[in-house]
Amino acid sequence: MSAHAPGPAEGPPPSWTPRQWGVLLVLCGAIFLEGIDIAMLNVALPAIRADLGLSTGSLQWVMSAYVLGYGGFMLLGGRAADLFGRRRMFVFWLAVFLAFSGLGGLATEGWTLIAARFVTGIAAAFMTPAGLSIITTGFAQGAQRNKALLFYSGTAAGGFSVGLVAGGLLASAGWRWVFFAPVVLCALILPAALALVPRTARP
């Protein structure tokens, strides 16, 4: 009886290329951005209410507007990534996220802040499925992709945890920094995304 020779599939998983590492860092940066954005705002709500003189209902809408935009457009975001391109949707909505986070920091009235949070939620709803799709198409199925997804999901959870601490520190200096800090981070991620995220399916 001849011994069974191991097939190619039984070999070690292919290692990541430098381009893949770069793409993953960009995508993890974006999901980290979403996590800290939500957490920091949560901490800053009392300061926002006191400064803008918001009612309880208006303050609730500051949080709910983001959730409404995010939840309402998530399915459309996934479909848009398939139709118009993952890279295009990711980069475009990352730029929208940057712009409306800045608008939130400049808001002097409650309705402006609520509108900014709604559009920021929509931007996140388009970015998240586009980023996930870039991972699933840019990393080989199996151990390579699973490892990338593990990094991605872990970064999202870490962003929320860091945001709770950072939000308290920034809110003590002024609640507007809770919005300007994501703008700075987003401004760093955006050019990296333009340079590293490929136009084709694979990095």
CSV table of N, CA and C in Angstrom, one decimal, residues 24-159:
chain,number,residue,atom,x,y,z
A,24,LEU,N,-4.5,46.3,5.3
A,24,LEU,CA,-5.1,46.0,6.6
A,24,LEU,C,-5.0,47.1,7.6
A,25,LEU,N,-3.8,47.7,7.7
A,25,LEU,CA,-3.7,48.8,8.6
A,25,LEU,C,-4.6,50.0,8.3
A,26,VAL,N,-4.8,50.2,7.0
A,26,VAL,CA,-5.8,51.3,6.6
A,26,VAL,C,-7.2,50.9,7.1
A,27,LEU,N,-7.6,49.7,6.8
A,27,LEU,CA,-8.9,49.2,7.1
A,27,LEU,C,-9.2,49.2,8.6
A,28,CYS,N,-8.1,48.7,9.4
A,28,CYS,CA,-8.2,48.7,10.8
A,28,CYS,C,-8.3,50.1,11.4
A,29,GLY,N,-7.6,51.0,10.7
A,29,GLY,CA,-7.6,52.4,11.2
A,29,GLY,C,-9.0,53.0,11.0
A,30,ALA,N,-9.7,52.6,9.9
A,30,ALA,CA,-11.1,53.1,9.7
A,30,ALA,C,-12.1,52.6,10.7
A,31,ILE,N,-12.0,51.3,11.0
A,31,ILE,CA,-12.9,50.7,11.9
A,31,ILE,C,-12.6,51.1,13.3
A,32,PHE,N,-11.3,51.4,13.6
A,32,PHE,CA,-11.0,52.0,14.9
A,32,PHE,C,-11.5,53.4,15.0
A,33,LEU,N,-11.5,54.1,14.0
A,33,LEU,CA,-12.1,55.5,13.9
A,33,LEU,C,-13.6,55.4,14.3
A,34,GLU,N,-14.3,54.5,13.7
A,34,GLU,CA,-15.7,54.4,14.0
A,34,GLU,C,-16.0,54.1,15.5
A,35,GLY,N,-15.1,53.2,16.0
A,35,GLY,CA,-15.3,52.8,17.4
A,35,GLY,C,-15.1,53.9,18.4
A,36,ILE,N,-14.0,54.7,18.2
A,36,ILE,CA,-13.7,55.8,19.1
A,36,ILE,C,-14.7,56.9,18.9
A,37,ASP,N,-15.2,57.1,17.7
A,37,ASP,CA,-16.2,58.2,17.4
A,37,ASP,C,-17.4,58.0,18.3
A,38,ILE,N,-18.0,56.8,18.3
A,38,ILE,CA,-19.2,56.5,19.0
A,38,ILE,C,-18.9,56.7,20.5
A,39,ALA,N,-17.8,56.1,21.0
A,39,ALA,CA,-17.6,56.0,22.4
A,39,ALA,C,-17.3,57.4,23.0
A,40,MET,N,-16.5,58.2,22.3
A,40,MET,CA,-16.2,59.6,22.7
A,40,MET,C,-17.4,60.5,22.8
A,41,LEU,N,-18.3,60.4,21.8
A,41,LEU,CA,-19.5,61.2,21.9
A,41,LEU,C,-20.3,60.8,23.1
A,42,ASN,N,-20.4,59.6,23.4
A,42,ASN,CA,-21.2,59.1,24.6
A,42,ASN,C,-20.7,59.8,25.8
A,43,VAL,N,-19.4,59.9,26.0
A,43,VAL,CA,-18.8,60.6,27.2
A,43,VAL,C,-19.1,62.1,27.2
A,44,ALA,N,-19.1,62.7,26.0
A,44,ALA,CA,-19.2,64.1,25.9
A,44,ALA,C,-20.6,64.7,26.0
A,45,LEU,N,-21.6,63.9,26.0
A,45,LEU,CA,-23.0,64.3,25.9
A,45,LEU,C,-23.4,65.4,27.0
A,46,PRO,N,-23.0,65.2,28.3
A,46,PRO,CA,-23.3,66.2,29.3
A,46,PRO,C,-22.7,67.6,28.9
A,47,ALA,N,-21.5,67.6,28.5
A,47,ALA,CA,-20.9,68.9,28.1
A,47,ALA,C,-21.5,69.5,26.9
A,48,ILE,N,-21.9,68.7,26.0
A,48,ILE,CA,-22.6,69.2,24.8
A,48,ILE,C,-24.0,69.8,25.2
A,49,ARG,N,-24.7,69.1,26.0
A,49,ARG,CA,-26.0,69.6,26.5
A,49,ARG,C,-25.9,71.0,27.2
A,50,ALA,N,-24.9,71.1,28.1
A,50,ALA,CA,-24.7,72.3,28.8
A,50,ALA,C,-24.3,73.5,27.9
A,51,ASP,N,-23.4,73.2,26.9
A,51,ASP,CA,-22.9,74.3,26.1
A,51,ASP,C,-23.9,74.8,25.1
A,52,LEU,N,-24.7,73.8,24.5
A,52,LEU,CA,-25.6,74.2,23.4
A,52,LEU,C,-27.0,74.4,24.0
A,53,GLY,N,-27.3,74.1,25.2
A,53,GLY,CA,-28.6,74.3,25.8
A,53,GLY,C,-29.6,73.3,25.2
A,54,LEU,N,-29.3,72.1,25.0
A,54,LEU,CA,-30.2,71.1,24.4
A,54,LEU,C,-31.1,70.6,25.4
A,55,SER,N,-32.3,70.3,24.9
A,55,SER,CA,-33.3,69.6,25.7
A,55,SER,C,-33.0,68.1,25.7
A,56,THR,N,-33.7,67.4,26.6
A,56,THR,CA,-33.4,65.9,26.7
A,56,THR,C,-33.7,65.2,25.4
A,57,GLY,N,-34.8,65.6,24.7
A,57,GLY,CA,-35.1,65.0,23.5
A,57,GLY,C,-34.1,65.3,22.4
A,58,SER,N,-33.6,66.5,22.3
A,58,SER,CA,-32.6,66.9,21.3
A,58,SER,C,-31.3,66.1,21.6
A,59,LEU,N,-30.9,66.0,22.8
A,59,LEU,CA,-29.7,65.3,23.2
A,59,LEU,C,-29.8,63.9,22.8
A,60,GLN,N,-31.0,63.3,23.0
A,60,GLN,CA,-31.1,61.9,22.6
A,60,GLN,C,-31.0,61.7,21.1
A,61,TRP,N,-31.4,62.7,20.3
A,61,TRP,CA,-31.3,62.7,18.9
A,61,TRP,C,-29.9,62.8,18.4
A,62,VAL,N,-29.0,63.4,19.2
A,62,VAL,CA,-27.6,63.5,18.8
A,62,VAL,C,-27.0,62.1,18.7
A,63,MET,N,-27.4,61.2,19.6
A,63,MET,CA,-27.0,59.8,19.5
A,63,MET,C,-27.8,59.0,18.5
A,64,SER,N,-29.1,59.2,18.5
A,64,SER,CA,-30.0,58.4,17.7
A,64,SER,C,-29.8,58.6,16.2
A,65,ALA,N,-29.4,59.9,15.9
A,65,ALA,CA,-29.3,60.2,14.5
A,65,ALA,C,-28.2,59.4,13.8
A,66,TYR,N,-27.1,59.1,14.6
A,66,TYR,CA,-26.0,58.3,14.0
A,66,TYR,C,-26.5,56.9,13.9
A,67,VAL,N,-27.2,56.4,14.9
A,67,VAL,CA,-27.7,55.0,14.8
A,67,VAL,C,-28.7,54.8,13.7
A,68,LEU,N,-29.5,55.8,13.5
A,68,LEU,CA,-30.5,55.8,12.4
A,68,LEU,C,-29.8,55.8,11.0
A,69,GLY,N,-28.8,56.6,10.8
A,69,GLY,CA,-28.1,56.6,9.6
A,69,GLY,C,-27.3,55.4,9.3
A,70,TYR,N,-26.7,54.8,10.4
A,70,TYR,CA,-25.9,53.6,10.3
A,70,TYR,C,-26.8,52.4,10.0
A,71,GLY,N,-27.8,52.2,10.8
A,71,GLY,CA,-28.6,51.0,10.6
A,71,GLY,C,-29.5,51.1,9.3
A,72,GLY,N,-29.9,52.3,9.0
A,72,GLY,CA,-30.8,52.4,7.8
A,72,GLY,C,-30.1,52.3,6.5
A,73,PHE,N,-28.8,52.5,6.5
A,73,PHE,CA,-28.1,52.4,5.2
A,73,PHE,C,-27.1,51.3,5.1
A,74,MET,N,-27.0,50.4,6.1
A,74,MET,CA,-26.0,49.4,6.1
A,74,MET,C,-26.1,48.4,4.9
A,75,LEU,N,-27.4,48.0,4.6
A,75,LEU,CA,-27.6,47.1,3.5
A,75,LEU,C,-27.3,47.7,2.2
A,76,LEU,N,-27.7,49.0,2.1
A,76,LEU,CA,-27.4,49.7,0.8
A,76,LEU,C,-25.9,49.9,0.7
A,77,GLY,N,-25.2,50.1,1.8
A,77,GLY,CA,-23.7,50.3,1.7
A,77,GLY,C,-23.1,49.0,1.1
A,78,GLY,N,-23.5,47.9,1.5
A,78,GLY,CA,-22.9,46.6,1.0
A,78,GLY,C,-23.2,46.5,-0.5
A,79,ARG,N,-24.4,46.8,-0.9
A,79,ARG,CA,-24.8,46.7,-2.3
A,79,ARG,C,-24.0,47.8,-3.1
A,80,ALA,N,-23.8,49.0,-2.6
A,80,ALA,CA,-23.1,50.0,-3.3
A,80,ALA,C,-21.6,49.6,-3.5
A,81,ALA,N,-21.0,49.0,-2.6
A,81,ALA,CA,-19.6,48.5,-2.7
A,81,ALA,C,-19.5,47.5,-3.9
A,82,ASP,N,-20.5,46.7,-4.1
A,82,ASP,CA,-20.5,45.7,-5.2
A,82,ASP,C,-20.7,46.4,-6.5
A,83,LEU,N,-21.6,47.4,-6.5
A,83,LEU,CA,-22.0,48.1,-7.8
A,83,LEU,C,-20.9,49.1,-8.3
A,84,PHE,N,-20.4,49.9,-7.3
A,84,PHE,CA,-19.6,51.0,-7.7
A,84,PHE,C,-18.1,50.9,-7.4
A,85,GLY,N,-17.8,49.8,-6.7
A,85,GLY,CA,-16.4,49.5,-6.4
A,85,GLY,C,-16.1,49.7,-4.9
A,86,ARG,N,-15.4,48.7,-4.4
A,86,ARG,CA,-15.1,48.8,-2.9
A,86,ARG,C,-14.2,49.9,-2.6
A,87,ARG,N,-13.1,50.1,-3.3
A,87,ARG,CA,-12.2,51.2,-3.0
A,87,ARG,C,-12.9,52.6,-3.2
A,88,ARG,N,-13.6,52.7,-4.2
A,88,ARG,CA,-14.3,54.0,-4.5
A,88,ARG,C,-15.2,54.4,-3.3
A,89,MET,N,-16.0,53.4,-2.9
A,89,MET,CA,-17.0,53.6,-1.8
A,89,MET,C,-16.3,53.9,-0.5
A,90,PHE,N,-15.2,53.1,-0.2
A,90,PHE,CA,-14.5,53.3,1.0
A,90,PHE,C,-13.8,54.7,1.1
A,91,VAL,N,-13.2,55.1,0.1
A,91,VAL,CA,-12.5,56.4,0.1
A,91,VAL,C,-13.4,57.5,0.1
A,92,PHE,N,-14.5,57.4,-0.7
A,92,PHE,CA,-15.4,58.6,-0.8
A,92,PHE,C,-16.1,58.8,0.6
A,93,TRP,N,-16.6,57.7,1.2
A,93,TRP,CA,-17.3,57.9,2.4
A,93,TRP,C,-16.4,58.1,3.6
A,94,LEU,N,-15.1,57.8,3.5
A,94,LEU,CA,-14.2,58.2,4.5
A,94,LEU,C,-14.0,59.7,4.5
A,95,ALA,N,-14.0,60.3,3.3
A,95,ALA,CA,-13.9,61.7,3.1
A,95,ALA,C,-15.1,62.4,3.7
A,96,VAL,N,-16.3,61.8,3.4
A,96,VAL,CA,-17.6,62.3,4.0
A,96,VAL,C,-17.5,62.3,5.5
A,97,PHE,N,-17.0,61.2,6.0
A,97,PHE,CA,-16.9,61.0,7.5
A,97,PHE,C,-16.1,62.1,8.1
A,98,LEU,N,-14.9,62.4,7.4
A,98,LEU,CA,-14.0,63.5,7.9
A,98,LEU,C,-14.8,64.8,7.9
A,99,ALA,N,-15.4,65.1,6.7
A,99,ALA,CA,-16.1,66.5,6.6
A,99,ALA,C,-17.2,66.7,7.6
A,100,PHE,N,-18.0,65.7,7.9
A,100,PHE,CA,-19.1,65.9,8.8
A,100,PHE,C,-18.8,65.7,10.2
A,101,SER,N,-17.7,65.0,10.5
A,101,SER,CA,-17.1,65.0,11.9
A,101,SER,C,-16.7,66.5,12.2
A,102,GLY,N,-16.0,67.1,11.2
A,102,GLY,CA,-15.6,68.5,11.4
A,102,GLY,C,-16.7,69.4,11.6
A,103,LEU,N,-17.8,69.2,10.8
A,103,LEU,CA,-19.0,70.0,11.0
A,103,LEU,C,-19.6,69.9,12.3
A,104,GLY,N,-19.6,68.6,12.9
A,104,GLY,CA,-20.1,68.4,14.2
A,104,GLY,C,-19.4,69.2,15.3
A,105,GLY,N,-18.0,69.3,15.1
A,105,GLY,CA,-17.2,70.0,16.0
A,105,GLY,C,-17.4,71.5,15.9
A,106,LEU,N,-17.9,72.0,14.8
A,106,LEU,CA,-18.1,73.4,14.6
A,106,LEU,C,-19.6,73.9,14.9
A,107,ALA,N,-20.4,72.9,15.2
A,107,ALA,CA,-21.9,73.2,15.4
A,107,ALA,C,-22.1,74.1,16.6
A,108,THR,N,-23.0,75.1,16.3
A,108,THR,CA,-23.4,76.0,17.4
A,108,THR,C,-24.9,75.8,17.7
A,109,GLU,N,-25.6,75.0,17.0
A,109,GLU,CA,-27.0,74.7,17.3
A,109,GLU,C,-27.2,73.2,17.2
A,110,GLY,N,-28.3,72.8,18.0
A,110,GLY,CA,-28.5,71.3,18.1
A,110,GLY,C,-28.8,70.7,16.7
A,111,TRP,N,-29.6,71.4,15.9
A,111,TRP,CA,-30.0,70.7,14.6
A,111,TRP,C,-28.8,70.5,13.7
A,112,THR,N,-27.8,71.4,13.8
A,112,THR,CA,-26.6,71.2,12.9
A,112,THR,C,-25.8,69.9,13.4
A,113,LEU,N,-25.8,69.8,14.7
A,113,LEU,CA,-25.1,68.6,15.3
A,113,LEU,C,-25.8,67.4,14.9
A,114,ILE,N,-27.1,67.4,15.0
A,114,ILE,CA,-27.9,66.2,14.7
A,114,ILE,C,-27.8,65.8,13.3
A,115,ALA,N,-27.8,66.8,12.4
A,115,ALA,CA,-27.7,66.5,11.0
A,115,ALA,C,-26.3,65.9,10.7
A,116,ALA,N,-25.3,66.5,11.3
A,116,ALA,CA,-23.9,66.0,11.1
A,116,ALA,C,-23.7,64.6,11.6
A,117,ARG,N,-24.4,64.3,12.7
A,117,ARG,CA,-24.3,62.9,13.2
A,117,ARG,C,-25.0,61.9,12.3
A,118,PHE,N,-26.1,62.3,11.7
A,118,PHE,CA,-26.9,61.5,10.8
A,118,PHE,C,-26.0,61.1,9.6
A,119,VAL,N,-25.4,62.1,9.0
A,119,VAL,CA,-24.6,61.9,7.8
A,119,VAL,C,-23.3,61.1,8.2
A,120,THR,N,-22.8,61.3,9.3
A,120,THR,CA,-21.6,60.6,9.8
A,120,THR,C,-22.0,59.1,9.9
A,121,GLY,N,-23.2,58.8,10.4
A,121,GLY,CA,-23.7,57.4,10.5
A,121,GLY,C,-23.8,56.8,9.2
A,122,ILE,N,-24.4,57.6,8.2
A,122,ILE,CA,-24.5,57.0,6.8
A,122,ILE,C,-23.1,56.7,6.3
A,123,ALA,N,-22.1,57.6,6.5
A,123,ALA,CA,-20.8,57.4,6.0
A,123,ALA,C,-20.2,56.1,6.6
A,124,ALA,N,-20.4,55.9,7.9
A,124,ALA,CA,-19.9,54.6,8.5
A,124,ALA,C,-20.6,53.4,7.9
A,125,ALA,N,-21.9,53.5,7.6
A,125,ALA,CA,-22.7,52.4,7.0
A,125,ALA,C,-22.2,52.0,5.7
A,126,PHE,N,-21.6,52.9,4.9
A,126,PHE,CA,-21.0,52.6,3.6
A,126,PHE,C,-19.6,52.1,3.8
A,127,MET,N,-18.8,52.7,4.7
A,127,MET,CA,-17.4,52.4,4.9
A,127,MET,C,-17.2,50.9,5.4
A,128,THR,N,-18.1,50.6,6.4
A,128,THR,CA,-17.9,49.3,7.0
A,128,THR,C,-18.0,48.1,6.1
A,129,PRO,N,-19.1,48.0,5.3
A,129,PRO,CA,-19.1,46.8,4.4
A,129,PRO,C,-18.1,46.9,3.3
A,130,ALA,N,-17.8,48.1,2.8
A,130,ALA,CA,-16.7,48.2,1.8
A,130,ALA,C,-15.4,47.7,2.3
A,131,GLY,N,-15.1,48.1,3.6
A,131,GLY,CA,-13.8,47.6,4.2
A,131,GLY,C,-13.8,46.1,4.4
A,132,LEU,N,-14.9,45.6,4.8
A,132,LEU,CA,-15.0,44.1,5.0
A,132,LEU,C,-14.9,43.4,3.7
A,133,SER,N,-15.5,44.0,2.7
A,133,SER,CA,-15.4,43.3,1.3
A,133,SER,C,-14.0,43.4,0.8
A,134,ILE,N,-13.3,44.5,1.1
A,134,ILE,CA,-11.9,44.5,0.6
A,134,ILE,C,-11.0,43.4,1.3
A,135,ILE,N,-11.3,43.1,2.5
A,135,ILE,CA,-10.6,42.0,3.2
A,135,ILE,C,-11.0,40.7,2.6
A,136,THR,N,-12.2,40.4,2.4
A,136,THR,CA,-12.6,39.1,1.9
A,136,THR,C,-12.2,38.9,0.4
A,137,THR,N,-12.0,39.9,-0.3
A,137,THR,CA,-11.5,39.8,-1.7
A,137,THR,C,-10.0,39.9,-1.8
A,138,GLY,N,-9.3,40.5,-0.8
A,138,GLY,CA,-7.9,40.8,-0.9
A,138,GLY,C,-7.0,39.8,-0.2
A,139,PHE,N,-7.6,38.9,0.6
A,139,PHE,CA,-6.9,37.9,1.4
A,139,PHE,C,-7.4,36.5,1.0
A,140,ALA,N,-6.4,35.6,0.9
A,140,ALA,CA,-6.8,34.3,0.4
A,140,ALA,C,-7.7,33.6,1.5
A,141,GLN,N,-8.7,32.8,1.0
A,141,GLN,CA,-9.6,32.1,1.8
A,141,GLN,C,-8.9,31.2,2.7
A,142,GLY,N,-9.3,31.1,4.0
A,142,GLY,CA,-8.7,30.2,4.9
A,142,GLY,C,-7.9,30.9,6.0
A,143,ALA,N,-6.8,30.5,6.4
A,143,ALA,CA,-6.0,31.0,7.5
A,143,ALA,C,-5.7,32.5,7.3
A,144,GLN,N,-5.3,32.8,6.1
A,144,GLN,CA,-4.9,34.2,5.8
A,144,GLN,C,-6.0,35.2,6.0
A,145,ARG,N,-7.2,34.9,5.5
A,145,ARG,CA,-8.3,35.7,5.6
A,145,ARG,C,-8.9,35.8,7.0
A,146,ASN,N,-8.9,34.6,7.7
A,146,ASN,CA,-9.4,34.5,9.1
A,146,ASN,C,-8.5,35.4,10.0
A,147,LYS,N,-7.2,35.4,9.8
A,147,LYS,CA,-6.3,36.2,10.6
A,147,LYS,C,-6.6,37.7,10.4
A,148,ALA,N,-6.8,38.1,9.1
A,148,ALA,CA,-7.1,39.5,8.8
A,148,ALA,C,-8.4,39.9,9.4
A,149,LEU,N,-9.4,39.1,9.4
A,149,LEU,CA,-10.7,39.4,10.0
A,149,LEU,C,-10.6,39.5,11.5
A,150,LEU,N,-9.7,38.7,12.1
A,150,LEU,CA,-9.5,38.7,13.5
A,150,LEU,C,-8.9,40.1,13.9
A,151,PHE,N,-7.9,40.5,13.2
A,151,PHE,CA,-7.3,41.8,13.4
A,151,PHE,C,-8.4,42.9,13.3
A,152,TYR,N,-9.2,42.8,12.3
A,152,TYR,CA,-10.2,43.8,12.0
A,152,TYR,C,-11.2,43.9,13.1
A,153,SER,N,-11.8,42.8,13.5
A,153,SER,CA,-12.8,42.8,14.5
A,153,SER,C,-12.2,43.2,15.9
A,154,GLY,N,-11.0,42.8,16.2
A,154,GLY,CA,-10.4,43.2,17.4
A,154,GLY,C,-10.1,44.7,17.5
A,155,THR,N,-9.7,45.3,16.4
A,155,THR,CA,-9.5,46.7,16.3
A,155,THR,C,-10.8,47.5,16.6
A,156,ALA,N,-11.9,47.0,16.1
A,156,ALA,CA,-13.2,47.7,16.3
A,156,ALA,C,-13.5,47.7,17.8
A,157,ALA,N,-13.3,46.6,18.5
A,157,ALA,CA,-13.6,46.6,19.9
A,157,ALA,C,-12.6,47.4,20.7
A,158,GLY,N,-11.4,47.4,20.2
A,158,GLY,CA,-10.4,48.2,20.9
A,158,GLY,C,-10.6,49.7,20.7
A,159,GLY,N,-11.1,50.1,19.6
A,159,GLY,CA,-11.5,51.5,19.3
A,159,GLY,C,-12.5,52.0,20.3
